[in-house]
CSV table of C-alpha atoms in Angstrom, one decimal:
chain,number,residue,atom,x,y,z
A,18,ALA,CA,0.0,0.2,-0.2
A,19,VAL,CA,1.1,3.3,-0.8
A,20,PRO,CA,0.2,6.6,1.4
A,21,SER,CA,-1.3,9.5,-0.4
A,22,ALA,CA,0.4,12.6,-0.3
A,23,GLY,CA,-0.8,15.1,2.2
A,24,ALA,CA,-3.3,12.8,3.7
A,25,LEU,CA,-2.9,14.6,7.0
A,26,ALA,CA,-4.0,18.0,5.5
A,27,PHE,CA,-7.8,16.4,5.5
A,28,GLY,CA,-7.4,15.5,9.1
A,29,CYS,CA,-6.7,11.9,8.5
A,30,LYS,CA,-3.9,9.2,8.3
A,31,PRO,CA,-3.0,7.6,5.1
A,32,PRO,CA,-5.6,4.7,4.2
A,33,ASN,CA,-4.4,1.2,3.8
A,34,LEU,CA,-4.8,1.1,-0.1
A,35,VAL,CA,-4.8,-2.0,-1.9
A,36,LEU,CA,-3.8,-1.5,-5.5
A,37,VAL,CA,-5.0,-4.2,-7.8
A,38,PRO,CA,-4.2,-4.8,-11.5
A,39,ASP,CA,-6.7,-2.7,-13.8
A,40,PRO,CA,-8.2,-5.0,-16.4
A,41,LEU,CA,-8.5,-2.1,-18.9
A,42,ALA,CA,-4.7,-1.3,-18.7
A,43,HIS,CA,-4.1,-2.5,-22.4
A,44,VAL,CA,-6.3,0.1,-23.9
A,45,ARG,CA,-4.6,3.0,-22.4
A,46,PRO,CA,-2.0,4.9,-24.0
A,47,PRO,CA,1.2,5.6,-21.8
A,48,GLY,CA,1.4,8.7,-19.6
A,49,THR,CA,4.3,10.7,-19.1
A,50,MET,CA,5.4,12.9,-16.3
A,51,GLU,CA,5.1,16.1,-18.7
A,52,ASP,CA,1.6,15.1,-19.3
A,53,LEU,CA,0.7,15.2,-15.9
A,54,GLN,CA,2.7,18.3,-15.0
A,55,ALA,CA,0.9,20.2,-17.9
A,56,GLU,CA,-2.8,19.0,-16.6
A,57,LEU,CA,-1.8,19.9,-13.1
A,58,LYS,CA,-0.6,23.5,-14.1
A,59,ALA,CA,-3.8,24.0,-16.2
A,60,ALA,CA,-5.9,23.1,-13.6
A,61,LYS,CA,-4.1,25.6,-11.0
A,62,GLU,CA,-4.2,28.4,-13.7
A,63,ARG,CA,-7.9,27.7,-14.3
A,64,TRP,CA,-9.1,27.4,-10.4
A,65,GLY,CA,-6.4,29.5,-8.4
A,66,LYS,CA,-6.7,29.5,-5.0
A,67,GLU,CA,-9.2,26.5,-4.9
A,68,ILE,CA,-6.6,24.2,-6.1
A,69,GLU,CA,-3.6,22.8,-3.9
A,70,LEU,CA,-0.8,20.8,-5.5
A,71,SER,CA,1.6,18.5,-3.3
A,72,LYS,CA,3.7,15.8,-3.9
A,73,ALA,CA,5.9,13.3,-1.8
A,74,GLU,CA,9.1,14.7,0.3
A,75,LYS,CA,12.4,14.7,-1.3
A,76,GLY,CA,14.2,11.6,-0.9
A,77,ALA,CA,11.0,9.5,-0.1
A,78,PRO,CA,10.8,6.1,-2.1
A,79,GLY,CA,9.2,7.0,-5.5
A,80,PHE,CA,9.7,10.7,-5.2
A,81,PRO,CA,7.9,12.6,-6.4
A,82,PHE,CA,4.9,10.3,-6.3
A,83,PRO,CA,2.3,10.0,-4.9
A,84,VAL,CA,1.5,13.4,-6.5
A,85,SER,CA,-2.1,14.9,-5.5
A,86,CYS,CA,-4.4,17.7,-6.8
A,87,THR,CA,-6.8,19.0,-4.1
A,88,ARG,CA,-9.8,21.1,-4.9
A,89,TYR,CA,-12.1,22.9,-2.4
A,90,THR,CA,-14.9,22.8,-5.1
A,91,PRO,CA,-17.2,26.0,-4.3
A,92,GLN,CA,-21.1,25.3,-4.3
A,93,PRO,CA,-22.2,25.9,-7.9
A,94,GLU,CA,-25.6,28.0,-8.6
A,95,HIS,CA,-27.5,25.0,-9.4
A,96,ALA,CA,-27.0,23.6,-6.0
A,97,ALA,CA,-27.7,26.7,-4.2
A,98,MET,CA,-30.5,24.7,-2.5
A,99,TRP,CA,-28.1,22.9,-0.1
A,100,ASP,CA,-26.5,24.3,3.1
A,101,CYS,CA,-23.1,23.0,2.2
A,102,GLN,CA,-20.8,25.6,1.0
A,103,GLU,CA,-18.1,23.5,-0.3
A,104,LEU,CA,-17.0,20.0,-1.4
A,105,PRO,CA,-13.1,19.3,-0.6
A,106,LEU,CA,-11.7,16.2,-2.8
A,107,ARG,CA,-8.1,14.8,-3.4
A,108,LEU,CA,-7.2,13.2,-6.7
A,109,VAL,CA,-4.0,11.1,-6.0
A,110,ILE,CA,-1.8,9.7,-8.5
A,111,PHE,CA,0.9,6.8,-7.5
A,112,SER,CA,2.7,6.6,-10.8
A,113,ALA,CA,3.3,8.6,-14.2
A,114,GLU,CA,2.5,5.5,-16.0
A,115,VAL,CA,-1.2,5.9,-16.6
A,116,ASP,CA,-1.8,2.5,-18.1
A,117,LYS,CA,-1.5,1.0,-14.2
A,118,ALA,CA,-4.1,3.6,-13.3
A,119,LEU,CA,-2.5,3.8,-9.6
A,120,VAL,CA,-5.1,6.4,-8.5
A,121,SER,CA,-7.2,7.1,-5.5
A,122,VAL,CA,-9.7,9.8,-4.4
A,123,GLU,CA,-10.0,11.1,-0.9
A,124,VAL,CA,-12.8,13.1,0.7
A,125,PRO,CA,-12.3,14.8,4.3
A,126,PRO,CA,-14.4,13.3,7.1
A,127,TYR,CA,-16.5,16.6,7.2
A,128,PHE,CA,-19.5,14.8,6.3
A,129,PRO,CA,-22.1,12.6,8.4
A,130,GLY,CA,-21.4,8.9,8.8
A,131,GLU,CA,-20.0,7.0,5.8
A,132,LEU,CA,-20.8,9.8,3.1
A,133,SER,CA,-17.3,10.8,2.7
A,134,SER,CA,-16.2,7.0,1.9
A,135,GLN,CA,-19.3,6.8,-0.4
A,136,MET,CA,-18.2,9.9,-2.1
A,137,GLU,CA,-14.6,8.6,-2.6
A,138,LYS,CA,-15.8,5.5,-4.1
A,139,ALA,CA,-18.3,7.1,-6.7
A,140,ILE,CA,-15.6,9.6,-7.6
A,141,GLU,CA,-13.0,7.1,-8.0
A,142,ALA,CA,-15.1,4.6,-10.0
A,143,GLU,CA,-16.0,7.5,-12.5
A,144,TRP,CA,-12.3,8.6,-12.9
A,145,ARG,CA,-11.5,5.1,-13.5
A,146,LYS,CA,-14.1,5.0,-16.1
A,147,GLN,CA,-12.8,8.2,-17.5
A,148,LEU,CA,-9.4,6.9,-17.8
A,149,GLY,CA,-10.4,3.5,-19.5
A,150,LYS,CA,-11.8,5.6,-22.7
A,151,LYS,CA,-9.7,5.0,-25.7
A,152,LYS,CA,-10.3,8.4,-26.9
A,153,ARG,CA,-10.1,10.9,-24.0
A,154,PRO,CA,-9.2,14.9,-24.2
A,155,LYS,CA,-6.7,14.7,-21.5
A,156,THR,CA,-4.1,11.8,-20.4
A,157,TRP,CA,-5.1,12.1,-16.4
A,158,MET,CA,-8.5,13.4,-16.9
A,159,ILE,CA,-7.7,15.9,-14.1
A,160,GLU,CA,-9.8,19.1,-15.2
A,161,PRO,CA,-12.9,16.7,-16.4
A,162,MET,CA,-12.9,15.1,-13.3
A,163,LEU,CA,-13.0,18.3,-11.2
A,164,ASP,CA,-15.7,19.5,-13.6
A,165,TRP,CA,-17.6,16.2,-13.1
A,166,VAL,CA,-17.6,16.8,-9.4
A,167,GLU,CA,-18.8,20.4,-9.7
A,168,ALA,CA,-21.7,18.9,-11.9
A,169,LYS,CA,-22.7,16.5,-9.3
A,170,PHE,CA,-22.3,18.6,-6.5
A,171,GLY,CA,-25.9,17.9,-5.3
A,172,ASP,CA,-25.8,14.2,-6.4
A,173,LEU,CA,-22.8,13.2,-4.2
A,174,LEU,CA,-24.5,14.7,-1.2
A,175,ARG,CA,-27.3,12.7,-1.9
A,176,LEU,CA,-25.5,9.4,-1.7
A,177,VAL,CA,-26.9,8.1,1.6
A,178,PRO,CA,-30.5,9.5,1.3
A,179,SER,CA,-31.1,8.9,5.1
A,180,TYR,CA,-29.0,11.7,5.9
A,181,VAL,CA,-30.8,14.3,3.9
A,182,ASP,CA,-33.3,16.5,5.5
A,183,SER,CA,-35.1,19.6,4.2
A,184,TYR,CA,-36.9,22.7,5.5
A,185,PRO,CA,-38.8,25.6,3.9
A,186,GLY,CA,-36.4,28.5,3.8
A,187,CYS,CA,-35.3,31.3,1.1
A,188,ASP,CA,-32.6,31.8,-1.5
A,189,ALA,CA,-29.9,34.6,-1.5
A,190,MET,CA,-32.5,37.1,-3.0
A,191,GLY,CA,-35.2,36.4,-0.3
A,192,ALA,CA,-37.4,34.2,-2.4
A,193,SER,CA,-39.2,31.4,-0.7
A,194,MET,CA,-37.6,27.8,-1.6
A,195,ARG,CA,-37.2,24.4,0.0
A,196,ARG,CA,-33.7,23.9,1.3
A,197,TYR,CA,-31.6,20.7,2.0
A,198,THR,CA,-29.3,19.9,4.8
A,199,LEU,CA,-27.1,17.0,5.8
A,200,VAL,CA,-28.2,15.2,9.3
A,201,GLY,CA,-26.9,12.1,10.5
A,202,PRO,CA,-24.3,10.4,12.9
A,203,ALA,CA,-20.8,11.9,13.4
A,204,PRO,CA,-18.0,10.4,11.5
A,205,ASP,CA,-16.3,7.4,12.7
A,206,GLU,CA,-14.4,7.3,16.0
A,207,GLU,CA,-11.5,6.4,14.3
A,208,GLU,CA,-11.6,9.4,11.9
A,209,ALA,CA,-12.6,11.8,14.8
A,210,GLU,CA,-9.5,10.8,16.9
A,211,GLU,CA,-7.3,11.3,13.7
A,212,GLU,CA,-9.0,14.9,13.5
A,213,GLU,CA,-7.8,15.5,17.4
A,214,ASP,CA,-4.1,14.7,16.4
A,215,LEU,CA,-4.1,18.2,14.5
A,216,ASP,CA,-1.8,20.7,16.6
A,217,GLU,CA,-3.4,24.1,17.2
A,218,GLU,CA,-1.0,25.8,14.6
A,219,GLU,CA,-2.3,23.6,11.9
A,220,GLN,CA,-6.0,24.1,12.8
A,221,GLN,CA,-5.2,28.0,12.9
A,222,ARG,CA,-3.4,27.5,9.5
A,223,ARG,CA,-6.4,25.7,7.9
A,224,MET,CA,-9.3,28.2,9.4
A,225,GLU,CA,-7.1,31.1,8.1
A,226,GLU,CA,-6.9,29.5,4.5
A,227,PHE,CA,-10.8,28.9,4.8
A,228,VAL,CA,-11.6,32.5,5.8
A,229,ALA,CA,-9.4,33.7,3.0
A,230,ARG,CA,-10.9,31.6,0.5
A,231,GLU,CA,-14.6,32.7,1.6
A,232,GLN,CA,-13.5,36.3,1.5
A,233,ALA,CA,-12.2,36.4,-1.8
A,234,ARG,CA,-15.3,34.6,-3.0
A,235,ILE,CA,-17.5,37.0,-1.5
A,236,GLU,CA,-15.7,40.1,-2.8
A,237,ALA,CA,-15.7,38.7,-6.3
A,238,GLU,CA,-19.3,38.2,-6.2
A,239,ILE,CA,-19.8,41.8,-5.0
A,240,GLU,CA,-17.3,43.2,-7.7
A,241,ALA,CA,-19.1,41.5,-10.2
A,242,LYS,CA,-22.5,42.7,-9.3
A,243,VAL,CA,-21.3,46.3,-8.9
A,244,ALA,CA,-19.8,45.9,-12.3
A,245,ALA,CA,-22.8,44.5,-13.9
A,246,ASP,CA,-25.2,47.2,-12.2
A,247,GLU,CA,-22.9,49.8,-13.6
A,248,GLU,CA,-23.3,48.2,-17.1
A,249,LYS,CA,-27.2,48.3,-16.7
A,250,ARG,CA,-27.0,52.1,-15.6
A,251,ARG,CA,-24.8,53.0,-18.7
A,252,LEU,CA,-26.9,51.0,-21.1
A,253,ALA,CA,-30.0,52.6,-19.6
A,254,GLU,CA,-28.8,56.2,-20.0
A,255,GLN,CA,-28.3,55.2,-23.9
A,256,GLY,CA,-31.7,54.2,-24.2
A,257,ILE,CA,-30.8,50.4,-24.0
A,258,TYR,CA,-32.6,48.0,-21.9
A,259,GLU,CA,-32.6,44.4,-21.4
A,260,ASP,CA,-36.2,43.6,-22.4
A,261,GLY,CA,-35.9,46.2,-25.3
A,262,GLU,CA,-36.5,50.0,-25.4
A,263,LYS,CA,-38.6,51.1,-22.4
A,264,ALA,CA,-42.2,52.5,-22.9
A,265,ARG,CA,-42.3,56.3,-23.2
A,266,GLN,CA,-45.0,58.1,-21.2
A,267,MET,CA,-47.3,59.8,-23.9
A,268,SER,CA,-48.0,63.5,-23.5
A,269,LYS,CA,-51.5,64.9,-23.2
A,270,ALA,CA,-51.9,66.1,-26.6
A,271,GLU,CA,-50.6,62.7,-28.0
A,272,ARG,CA,-53.3,60.7,-25.8
A,273,ALA,CA,-56.1,62.9,-27.4
A,274,GLU,CA,-55.1,62.4,-30.7
A,275,MET,CA,-54.9,58.5,-29.8
A,276,ASN,CA,-58.6,58.8,-28.4
A,277,LYS,CA,-60.4,61.0,-30.7
A,278,THR,CA,-64.4,60.9,-30.5
A,279,ARG,CA,-66.4,59.5,-33.4
A,280,LYS,CA,-67.2,63.1,-34.7
A,281,GLU,CA,-63.5,64.3,-34.4
A,282,LYS,CA,-62.4,61.4,-36.5
A,283,SER,CA,-64.9,62.1,-39.3
A,284,GLY,CA,-63.1,65.4,-39.8
A,285,HIS,CA,-66.2,67.9,-39.3
A,286,ARG,CA,-68.8,68.6,-37.1
A,287,TRP,CA,-72.9,68.1,-37.8
A,288,ARG,CA,-75.0,71.2,-37.8
A,289,LYS,CA,-77.7,71.1,-34.9
A,290,THR,CA,-80.6,71.6,-37.1
A,291,ALA,CA,-80.8,70.8,-40.8
A,292,SER,CA,-80.3,73.6,-43.5
A,293,LYS,CA,-83.4,74.4,-45.8
A,294,THR,CA,-82.5,73.1,-49.2
A,295,HIS,CA,-85.3,75.0,-51.3
A,296,LYS,CA,-87.8,77.7,-51.1
A,297,PRO,CA,-91.5,77.4,-50.5
A,298,ILE,CA,-93.5,76.3,-53.4
A,299,ARG,CA,-96.7,78.5,-54.2
A,300,GLU,CA,-99.7,76.7,-55.7
A,301,GLU,CA,-101.2,78.2,-58.9
A,302,GLY,CA,-103.6,80.9,-58.1
A,303,ASP,CA,-102.5,81.4,-54.6
A,304,LYS,CA,-101.9,85.0,-54.0
A,305,SER,CA,-101.5,85.0,-50.3
A,306,LEU,CA,-98.3,85.7,-48.6
A,307,ARG,CA,-98.3,82.7,-46.4
A,308,GLY,CA,-95.0,80.7,-46.2
A,309,LEU,CA,-92.8,83.3,-47.4
A,310,PRO,CA,-90.0,84.8,-45.5
A,311,GLY,CA,-91.1,87.7,-43.0
A,312,GLN,CA,-94.8,86.4,-42.7
A,313,LYS,CA,-96.2,85.7,-39.4
A,314,LYS,CA,-97.9,82.4,-38.9
A,315,LYS,CA,-101.6,82.5,-38.3
């Protein structure tokens, strides 16, 4: 059994790993140390402070192996309903020869009961499955596996359904929603004792690292929101809105033009009384002045 690099950083002793021959070794292309270094470097450049790289101490048997890549996976947006801010995991590689698939996964005992070990099994099984593909984008699949863990954030927390509880709560914007939390027994006594082996200096260092990561994450979110609001304000001043041009309030004259009466729409007003279209006609032989203008009615 080969101990994993930096296992004590998770608060646990190196597990007794049993490395068995991989039945898919014949389909895997040979890997190189250069390939591994390139993938680890790419992961560090992409995720920055979320990534911690480590290797065996100089002079140790098999140096620089085992090599490990730890990511403190932050809660993705699609898992915002969970009361779990991050999911730490470590990918451990024991040899540069990828065809041997000497790899393992570690999850710290932060979660109830056997949930951490169930996560380790699920992630390691997926990793070996990815390494077994003939055509794959990366030799060691470091970045694809870390992406997979982030995508399966909620599914990994549900691996032991009896530890999942829910309650009515709200999201970051104050809207009502159902939230989920983990409940259940504490980690195994052996793991708890191992956690107590950490000295105060190491515990303080980890706490400071966690606070620094959370502060950086919150500051980044605030800066992004301020920049987005500023961009919206600038576009609004130019008359550009996300949902199209904003409706302009009509003036009184424009509203009157839009709501004409039936008479106004026709273009003229009717007279109150009809006009006479002809003069009175006198019968033959009638010499009276009746009906002519200016005559009084009898």
